[in-house]
Amino acid sequence: MLIGHISDLHVRPEGQLYQGVVDSNAMLEDAVRHLNALDPQPDVVLVGGDIVDHGQPDEYQAARARLAQLAMPFLVIPGNHDHRENFRTAFADHAYLPCEGALHWCVDTHPVRLIGLDSCVPGRHHGDIDAAGLQWLRTTLAAAPARPTVVLLHHPPFVSGIPYMDTYRYMDPAPLAAVLQDFGCVELVLCGHVHRTMLRRWAGTVVASCPSTTTEIALRFAPDAQPQSWLAPPACMLHRWDPAQGLLSHLSTIGRFPGPYGFA
Ligand SMILES: [Fe+2]
C-alpha cells in the first residue's frame, strides 16, 4: 500500500495569490500532477489541513476543482486556516466525515487503518483535542488494536523550536500521548502546520510533519526571530506499507529537475 500525503495547500479564490505573492493554486496543480505521475500511483492521498487560506467557500471551490484531478481517492482533515462548517459543506460527499462536531474519522478499508483527527479550535490558530475527541480516539483504536494504523492531525504535538510557529502549537499534547501510548499499533503520527519536515520519537511511535505544497516556513531558532517564508521546492510525503518491512516514509520533491542520470 502506498499512501500519498500533502499538506498546507492554502488555496485561494481563483486568480488570487497566497500572501499576495505565491500562486498556491498552481502549486497544488503541480502536486496533483506529481502524485498522478507516480508509478505505481498512491492508493490513497491524505490531505493534512490548511486546504484553503481563509476558510471561504470560493476557496474550497477552487481546492475541490484541483483535488478532483487526483487519479486516486483522497481523505481530508482541517487545519487552523480552514473553517469547520465551510469545510464540512465543501466535502459533504466525503461519507467518512461526521455530520456534526469535530471532524474526526476512521477509514478501515485499506491494509493500513487510517485515522484523521480534527485538532482545530474554531476561531483560534493553536491546536487541541478535547476529552470527547480523545475518548473517541481511544474507542476507535481499541476496536482494532492489532491492525497497523496511521494517525493524521494538523498540529504537530511537539515544540518545533521555531518561536513564531510555537505560538500556535498543539498546546498540551500529553493527554493525546497518553491515549496513543496504550496502543502498539500506531505506526506513525502524521501532521503538517509547520510547512517543514520534522521527525520526532513520541508517545511510543514516530511523528512526522509534511511540508507544504506551497511556501516553506523559514527555519529560525532565535527567540526574537521574525516570521518569514521561502518559496523553496515544495514536496509531499509517500508512506509505503509492506507487511514484511513495515511502514517506510519518503520525502518526494515536487518539480522538474535535471536527470535522471544513469549510475554504475
Ligand atoms: Fe499552513
XYZ file of C-alpha atoms in Angstrom, residues 26-126:
101
model
C -0.955 26.442 -9.405
C 1.353 24.763 -6.893
C -1.475 22.435 -5.871
C -1.952 21.601 -9.555
C 1.759 20.706 -9.668
C 1.343 18.474 -6.596
C -1.639 16.693 -8.149
C 0.314 16.128 -11.378
C 3.242 14.812 -9.335
C 1.105 12.287 -7.453
C -0.690 11.166 -10.608
C 2.639 10.623 -12.401
C 3.988 8.218 -9.776
C 4.307 4.587 -10.815
C 2.683 2.948 -9.013
C 0.255 5.656 -8.001
C -0.651 6.028 -4.338
C -3.700 4.018 -3.259
C -4.946 6.999 -1.312
C -3.804 10.571 -0.613
C -4.025 12.197 2.799
C -4.649 15.949 2.706
C -3.396 17.300 6.000
C -5.223 20.557 6.628
C -4.963 24.232 5.717
C -6.569 23.160 2.485
C -7.568 26.802 1.977
C -6.196 30.039 3.400
C -9.247 31.850 4.793
C -11.883 29.133 5.151
C -14.103 30.685 2.494
C -16.499 28.802 0.151
C -14.908 30.201 -3.012
C -11.548 28.922 -1.828
C -12.984 25.456 -1.209
C -14.481 25.535 -4.683
C -11.033 26.218 -6.124
C -9.495 23.471 -3.982
C -12.122 20.894 -4.939
C -11.650 21.630 -8.635
C -7.960 20.818 -8.328
C -8.239 17.858 -5.949
C -10.814 16.378 -8.345
C -7.932 15.854 -10.775
C -6.313 13.314 -8.435
C -6.414 9.870 -10.007
C -6.917 8.217 -6.617
C -9.219 8.740 -3.603
C -8.209 11.381 -1.057
C -9.050 11.914 2.603
C -9.158 15.319 4.269
C -8.684 16.839 7.705
C -8.983 20.555 8.563
C -6.200 22.910 9.657
C -6.277 26.194 11.507
C -6.833 28.129 8.264
C -9.903 26.038 7.444
C -13.412 26.819 8.672
C -15.018 23.718 10.190
C -18.538 24.180 8.811
C -17.476 25.525 5.414
C -15.083 22.574 5.238
C -17.866 20.124 6.094
C -20.092 21.665 3.420
C -17.320 21.641 0.822
C -16.626 17.934 1.402
C -20.223 16.868 2.036
C -19.795 13.973 -0.407
C -16.968 12.513 1.720
C -19.064 9.974 3.609
C -16.399 9.247 6.250
C -16.721 12.797 7.650
C -19.136 13.167 10.586
C -22.251 15.308 10.105
C -21.645 17.412 13.221
C -18.988 18.297 15.762
C -15.261 17.813 15.351
C -14.162 16.180 12.103
C -12.583 13.006 13.485
C -12.795 9.937 11.236
C -11.534 6.414 10.669
C -11.204 4.689 7.292
C -10.843 0.949 7.684
C -10.799 -0.273 4.105
C -7.033 -0.323 3.441
C -4.262 -2.620 4.721
C -3.249 0.284 6.990
C -6.010 1.711 9.135
C -6.264 5.489 8.687
C -7.477 7.777 11.460
C -7.968 11.516 10.960
C -8.163 13.850 13.933
C -9.531 17.382 13.985
C -7.029 19.292 16.139
C -8.557 22.690 15.337
C -10.046 25.069 17.877
C -12.661 27.104 15.959
C -11.625 30.736 15.684
C -8.124 30.103 17.023
C -4.848 29.034 15.455
C -3.415 26.712 18.108
